Coordinates of N, CA, C and O in Angstrom, one line a residue:
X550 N 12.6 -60.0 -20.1 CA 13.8 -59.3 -19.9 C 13.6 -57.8 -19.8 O 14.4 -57.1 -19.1
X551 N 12.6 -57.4 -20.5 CA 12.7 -55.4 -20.6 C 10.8 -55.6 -20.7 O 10.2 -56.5 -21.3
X552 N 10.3 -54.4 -20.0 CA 8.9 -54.1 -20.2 C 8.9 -52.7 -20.1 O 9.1 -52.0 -19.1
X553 N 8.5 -52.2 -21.5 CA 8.5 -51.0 -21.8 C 6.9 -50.2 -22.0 O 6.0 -50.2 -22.8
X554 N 7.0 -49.5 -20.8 CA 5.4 -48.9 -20.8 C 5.2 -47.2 -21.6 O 5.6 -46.0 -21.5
X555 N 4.6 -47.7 -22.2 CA 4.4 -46.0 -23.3 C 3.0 -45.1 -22.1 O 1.7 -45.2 -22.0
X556 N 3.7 -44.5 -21.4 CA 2.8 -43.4 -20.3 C 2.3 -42.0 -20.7 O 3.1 -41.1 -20.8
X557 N 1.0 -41.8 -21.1 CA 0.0 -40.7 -20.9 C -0.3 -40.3 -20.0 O 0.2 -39.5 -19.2
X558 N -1.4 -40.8 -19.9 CA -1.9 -40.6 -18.4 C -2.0 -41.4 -17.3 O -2.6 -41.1 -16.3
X559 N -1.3 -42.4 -17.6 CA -1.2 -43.5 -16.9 C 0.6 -43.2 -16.1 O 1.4 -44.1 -15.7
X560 N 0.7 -42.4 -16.2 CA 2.5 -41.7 -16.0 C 2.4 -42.3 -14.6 O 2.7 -43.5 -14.4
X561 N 1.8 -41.5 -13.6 CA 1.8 -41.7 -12.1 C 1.5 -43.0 -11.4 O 1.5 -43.1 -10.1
X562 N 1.3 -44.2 -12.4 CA 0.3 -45.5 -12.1 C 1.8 -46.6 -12.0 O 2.2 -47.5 -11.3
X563 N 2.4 -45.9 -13.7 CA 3.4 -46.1 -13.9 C 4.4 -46.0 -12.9 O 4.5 -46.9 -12.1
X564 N 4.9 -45.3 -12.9 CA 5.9 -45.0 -11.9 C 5.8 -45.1 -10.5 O 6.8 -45.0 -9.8
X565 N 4.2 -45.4 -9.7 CA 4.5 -45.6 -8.3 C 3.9 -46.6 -8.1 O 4.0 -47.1 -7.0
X566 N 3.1 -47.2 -9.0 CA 2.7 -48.8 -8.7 C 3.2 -50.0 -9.3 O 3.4 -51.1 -8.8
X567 N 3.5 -49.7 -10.5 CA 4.3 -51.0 -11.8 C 5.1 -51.0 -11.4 O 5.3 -52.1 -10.9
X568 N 6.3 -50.1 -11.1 CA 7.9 -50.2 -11.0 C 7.6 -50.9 -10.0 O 8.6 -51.6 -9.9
X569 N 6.6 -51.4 -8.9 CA 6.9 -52.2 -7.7 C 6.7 -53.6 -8.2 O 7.5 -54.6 -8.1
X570 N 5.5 -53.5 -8.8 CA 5.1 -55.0 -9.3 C 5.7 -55.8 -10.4 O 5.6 -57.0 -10.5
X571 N 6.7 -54.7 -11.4 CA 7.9 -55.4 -11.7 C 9.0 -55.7 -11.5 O 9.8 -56.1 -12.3
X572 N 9.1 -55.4 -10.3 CA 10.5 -55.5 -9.3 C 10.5 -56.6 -8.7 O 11.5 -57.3 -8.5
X573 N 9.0 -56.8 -8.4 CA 8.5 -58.1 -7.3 C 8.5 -59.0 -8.3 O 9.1 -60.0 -8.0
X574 N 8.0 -59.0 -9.5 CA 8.0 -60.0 -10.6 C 9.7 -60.5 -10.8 O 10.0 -61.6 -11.1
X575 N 10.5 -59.6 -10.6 CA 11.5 -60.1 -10.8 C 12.3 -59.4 -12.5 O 13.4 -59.8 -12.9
X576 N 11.5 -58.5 -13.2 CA 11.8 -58.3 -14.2 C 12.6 -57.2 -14.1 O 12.5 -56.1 -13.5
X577 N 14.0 -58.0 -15.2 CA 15.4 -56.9 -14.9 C 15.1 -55.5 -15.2 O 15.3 -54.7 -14.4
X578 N 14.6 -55.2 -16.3 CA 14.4 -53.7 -16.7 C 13.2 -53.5 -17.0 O 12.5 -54.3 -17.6
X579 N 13.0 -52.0 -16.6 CA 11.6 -51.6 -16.6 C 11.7 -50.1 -17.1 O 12.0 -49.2 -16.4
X580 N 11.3 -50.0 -18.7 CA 11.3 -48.3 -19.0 C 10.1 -47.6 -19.3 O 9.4 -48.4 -19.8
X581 N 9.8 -46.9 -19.2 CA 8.8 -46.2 -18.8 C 8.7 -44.4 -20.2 O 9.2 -43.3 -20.1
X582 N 8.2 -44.9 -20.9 CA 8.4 -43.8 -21.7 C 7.2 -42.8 -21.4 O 6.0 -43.1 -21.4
X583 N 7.7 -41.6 -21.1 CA 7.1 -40.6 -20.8 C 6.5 -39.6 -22.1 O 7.2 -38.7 -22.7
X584 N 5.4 -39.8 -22.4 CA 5.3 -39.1 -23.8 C 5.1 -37.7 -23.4 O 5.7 -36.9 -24.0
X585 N 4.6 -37.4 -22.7 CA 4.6 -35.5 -22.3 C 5.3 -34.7 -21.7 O 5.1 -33.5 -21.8
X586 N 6.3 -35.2 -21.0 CA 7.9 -34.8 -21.0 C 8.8 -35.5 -21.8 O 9.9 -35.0 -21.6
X587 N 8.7 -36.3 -22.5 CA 9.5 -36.5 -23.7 C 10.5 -37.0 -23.0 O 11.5 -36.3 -23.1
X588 N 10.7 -38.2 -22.3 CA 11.6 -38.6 -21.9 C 11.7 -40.3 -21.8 O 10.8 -41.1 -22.1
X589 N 12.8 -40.4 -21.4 CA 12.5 -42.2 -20.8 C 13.4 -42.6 -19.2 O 14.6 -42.5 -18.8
X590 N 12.3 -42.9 -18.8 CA 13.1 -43.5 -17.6 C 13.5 -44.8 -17.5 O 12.5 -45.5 -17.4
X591 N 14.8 -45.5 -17.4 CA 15.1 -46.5 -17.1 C 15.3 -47.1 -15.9 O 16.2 -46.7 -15.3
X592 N 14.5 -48.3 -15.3 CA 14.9 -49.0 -14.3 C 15.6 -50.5 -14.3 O 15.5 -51.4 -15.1
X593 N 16.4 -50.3 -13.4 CA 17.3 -51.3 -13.4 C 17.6 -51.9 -12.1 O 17.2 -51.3 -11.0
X594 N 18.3 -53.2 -12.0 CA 18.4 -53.8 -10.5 C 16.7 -54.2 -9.8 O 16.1 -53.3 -9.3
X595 N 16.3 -55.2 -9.7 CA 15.3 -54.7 -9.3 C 15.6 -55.7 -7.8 O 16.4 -56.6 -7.8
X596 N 15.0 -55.4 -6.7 CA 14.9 -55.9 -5.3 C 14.2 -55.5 -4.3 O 13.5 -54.5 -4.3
X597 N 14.2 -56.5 -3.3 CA 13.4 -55.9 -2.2 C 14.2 -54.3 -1.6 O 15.3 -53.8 -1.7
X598 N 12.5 -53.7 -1.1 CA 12.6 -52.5 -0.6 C 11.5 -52.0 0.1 O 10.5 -51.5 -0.5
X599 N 11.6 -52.0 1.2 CA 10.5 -51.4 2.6 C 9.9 -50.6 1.7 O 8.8 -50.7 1.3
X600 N 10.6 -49.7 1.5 CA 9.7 -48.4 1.0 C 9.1 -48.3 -0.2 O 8.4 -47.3 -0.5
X601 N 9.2 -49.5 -1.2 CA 8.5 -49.6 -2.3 C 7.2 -50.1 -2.5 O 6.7 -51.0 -1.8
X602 N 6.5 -49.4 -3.7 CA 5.6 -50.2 -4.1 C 5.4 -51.6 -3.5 O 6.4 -52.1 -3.0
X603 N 4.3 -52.5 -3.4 CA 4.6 -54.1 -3.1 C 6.0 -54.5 -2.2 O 6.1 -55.7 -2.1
X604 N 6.9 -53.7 -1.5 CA 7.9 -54.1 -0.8 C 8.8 -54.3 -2.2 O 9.1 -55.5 -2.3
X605 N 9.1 -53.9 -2.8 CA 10.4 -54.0 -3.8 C 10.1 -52.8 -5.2 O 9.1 -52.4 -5.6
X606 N 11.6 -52.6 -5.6 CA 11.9 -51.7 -6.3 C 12.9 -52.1 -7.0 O 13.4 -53.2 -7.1
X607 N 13.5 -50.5 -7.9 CA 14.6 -50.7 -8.8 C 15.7 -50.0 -8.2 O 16.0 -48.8 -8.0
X608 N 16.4 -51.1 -7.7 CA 18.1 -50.0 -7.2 C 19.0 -49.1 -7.8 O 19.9 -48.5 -7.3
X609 N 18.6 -48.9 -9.4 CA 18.9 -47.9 -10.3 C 18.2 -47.1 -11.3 O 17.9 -47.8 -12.2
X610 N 17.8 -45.8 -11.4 CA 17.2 -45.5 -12.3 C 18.0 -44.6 -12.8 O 19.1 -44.5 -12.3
X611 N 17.4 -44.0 -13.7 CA 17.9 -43.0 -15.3 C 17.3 -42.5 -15.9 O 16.7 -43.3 -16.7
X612 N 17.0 -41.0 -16.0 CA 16.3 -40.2 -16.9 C 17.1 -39.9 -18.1 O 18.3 -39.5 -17.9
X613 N 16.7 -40.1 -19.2 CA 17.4 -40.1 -20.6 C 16.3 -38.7 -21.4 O 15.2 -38.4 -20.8
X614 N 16.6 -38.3 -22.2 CA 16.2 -37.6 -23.1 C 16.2 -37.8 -24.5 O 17.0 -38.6 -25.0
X615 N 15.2 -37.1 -25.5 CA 15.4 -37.0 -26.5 C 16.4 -37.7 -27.4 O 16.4 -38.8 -28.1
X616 N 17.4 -36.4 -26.9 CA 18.7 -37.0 -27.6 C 19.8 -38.1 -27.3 O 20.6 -38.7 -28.0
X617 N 19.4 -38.2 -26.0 CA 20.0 -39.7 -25.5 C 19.8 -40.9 -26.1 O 18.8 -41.1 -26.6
X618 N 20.8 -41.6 -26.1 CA 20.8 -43.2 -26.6 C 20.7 -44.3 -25.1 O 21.0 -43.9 -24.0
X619 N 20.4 -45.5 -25.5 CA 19.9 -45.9 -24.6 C 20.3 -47.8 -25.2 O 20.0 -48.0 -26.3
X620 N 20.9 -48.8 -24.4 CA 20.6 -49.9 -25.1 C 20.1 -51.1 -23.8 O 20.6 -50.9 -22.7
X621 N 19.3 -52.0 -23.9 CA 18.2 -52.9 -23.3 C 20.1 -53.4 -22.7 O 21.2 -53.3 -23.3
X622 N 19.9 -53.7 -21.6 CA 20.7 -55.0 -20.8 C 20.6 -56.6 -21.2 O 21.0 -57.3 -20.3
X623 N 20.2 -57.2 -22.1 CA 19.7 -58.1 -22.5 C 20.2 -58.3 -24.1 O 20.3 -59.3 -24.7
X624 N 20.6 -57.0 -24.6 CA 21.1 -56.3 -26.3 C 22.0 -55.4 -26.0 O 21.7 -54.3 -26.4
X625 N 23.4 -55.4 -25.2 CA 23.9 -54.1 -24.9 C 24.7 -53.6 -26.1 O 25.6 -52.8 -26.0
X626 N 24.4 -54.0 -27.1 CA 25.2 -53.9 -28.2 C 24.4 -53.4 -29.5 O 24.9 -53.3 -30.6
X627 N 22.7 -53.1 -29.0 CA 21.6 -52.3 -29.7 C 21.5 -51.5 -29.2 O 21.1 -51.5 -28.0
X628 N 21.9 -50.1 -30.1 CA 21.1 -48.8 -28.9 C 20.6 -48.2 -30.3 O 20.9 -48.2 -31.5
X629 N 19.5 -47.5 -29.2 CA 17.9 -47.2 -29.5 C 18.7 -45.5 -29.6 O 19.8 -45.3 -29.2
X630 N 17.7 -44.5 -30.3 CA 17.6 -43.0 -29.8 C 16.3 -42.9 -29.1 O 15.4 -43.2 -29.9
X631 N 15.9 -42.6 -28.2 CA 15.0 -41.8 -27.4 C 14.1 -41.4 -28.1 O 13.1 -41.9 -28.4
X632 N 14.7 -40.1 -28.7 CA 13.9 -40.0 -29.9 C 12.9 -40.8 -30.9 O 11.7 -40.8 -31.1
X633 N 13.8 -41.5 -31.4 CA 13.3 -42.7 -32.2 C 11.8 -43.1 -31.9 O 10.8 -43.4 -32.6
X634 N 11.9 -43.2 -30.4 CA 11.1 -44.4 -29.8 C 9.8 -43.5 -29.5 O 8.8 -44.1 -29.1
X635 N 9.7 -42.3 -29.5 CA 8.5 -41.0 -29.0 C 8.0 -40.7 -30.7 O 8.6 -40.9 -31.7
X636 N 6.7 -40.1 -30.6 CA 5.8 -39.7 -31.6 C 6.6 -38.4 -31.8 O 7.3 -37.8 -31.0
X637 N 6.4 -38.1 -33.4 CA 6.4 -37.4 -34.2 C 5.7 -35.8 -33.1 O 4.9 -35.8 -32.2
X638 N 6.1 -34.9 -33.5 CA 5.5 -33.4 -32.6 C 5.1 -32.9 -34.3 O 5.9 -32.7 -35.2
X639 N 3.5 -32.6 -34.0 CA 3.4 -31.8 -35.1 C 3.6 -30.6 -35.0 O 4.0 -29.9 -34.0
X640 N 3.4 -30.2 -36.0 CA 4.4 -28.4 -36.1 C 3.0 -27.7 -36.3 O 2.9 -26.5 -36.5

């Protein structure tokens, strides 16, 4: 239902080759946590697409933040903080 990738350096692998190959898999949501911009990307919809990775993509995405809340399509009635979900920044 949700495949959630925790991205370092793997950010760019993430985002222009997975999002294809879980689109083509057929898996509804695909987020992508960005640990070095501190963010999360959510994908949604997934379908064929010429221009995608493997010929298919996500027909919806969403950059969330920190302070954004966020809940899985599968739990829309769990929401997460962004925050929550990212490492501790030491001081």
């Amino acid at each position: 239902d949700l495949v959630l990738e925790i991205s370092d350096s793997s950010l760019r692998y993430d985002k222009q080759e997975k999002v294809g190959l879980y689109a083509r898999a057929g898996i509804p949501e695909y987020w992508v946590l960005d640990l070095k911009s501190r963010r999360l990307e959510v994908h949604q919809d997934p379908g064929p697409e010429p221009d995608g990775a493997f010929g298919h993509s996500y027909r919806r995405r969403q950059t969330l933040h920190e302070s954004d809340r966020v809940a899985p399509q599968f739990a829309p009635q769990i929401f997460l903080s962004v925050g929550d979900l990212l490492p501790q920044v030491e001081p």
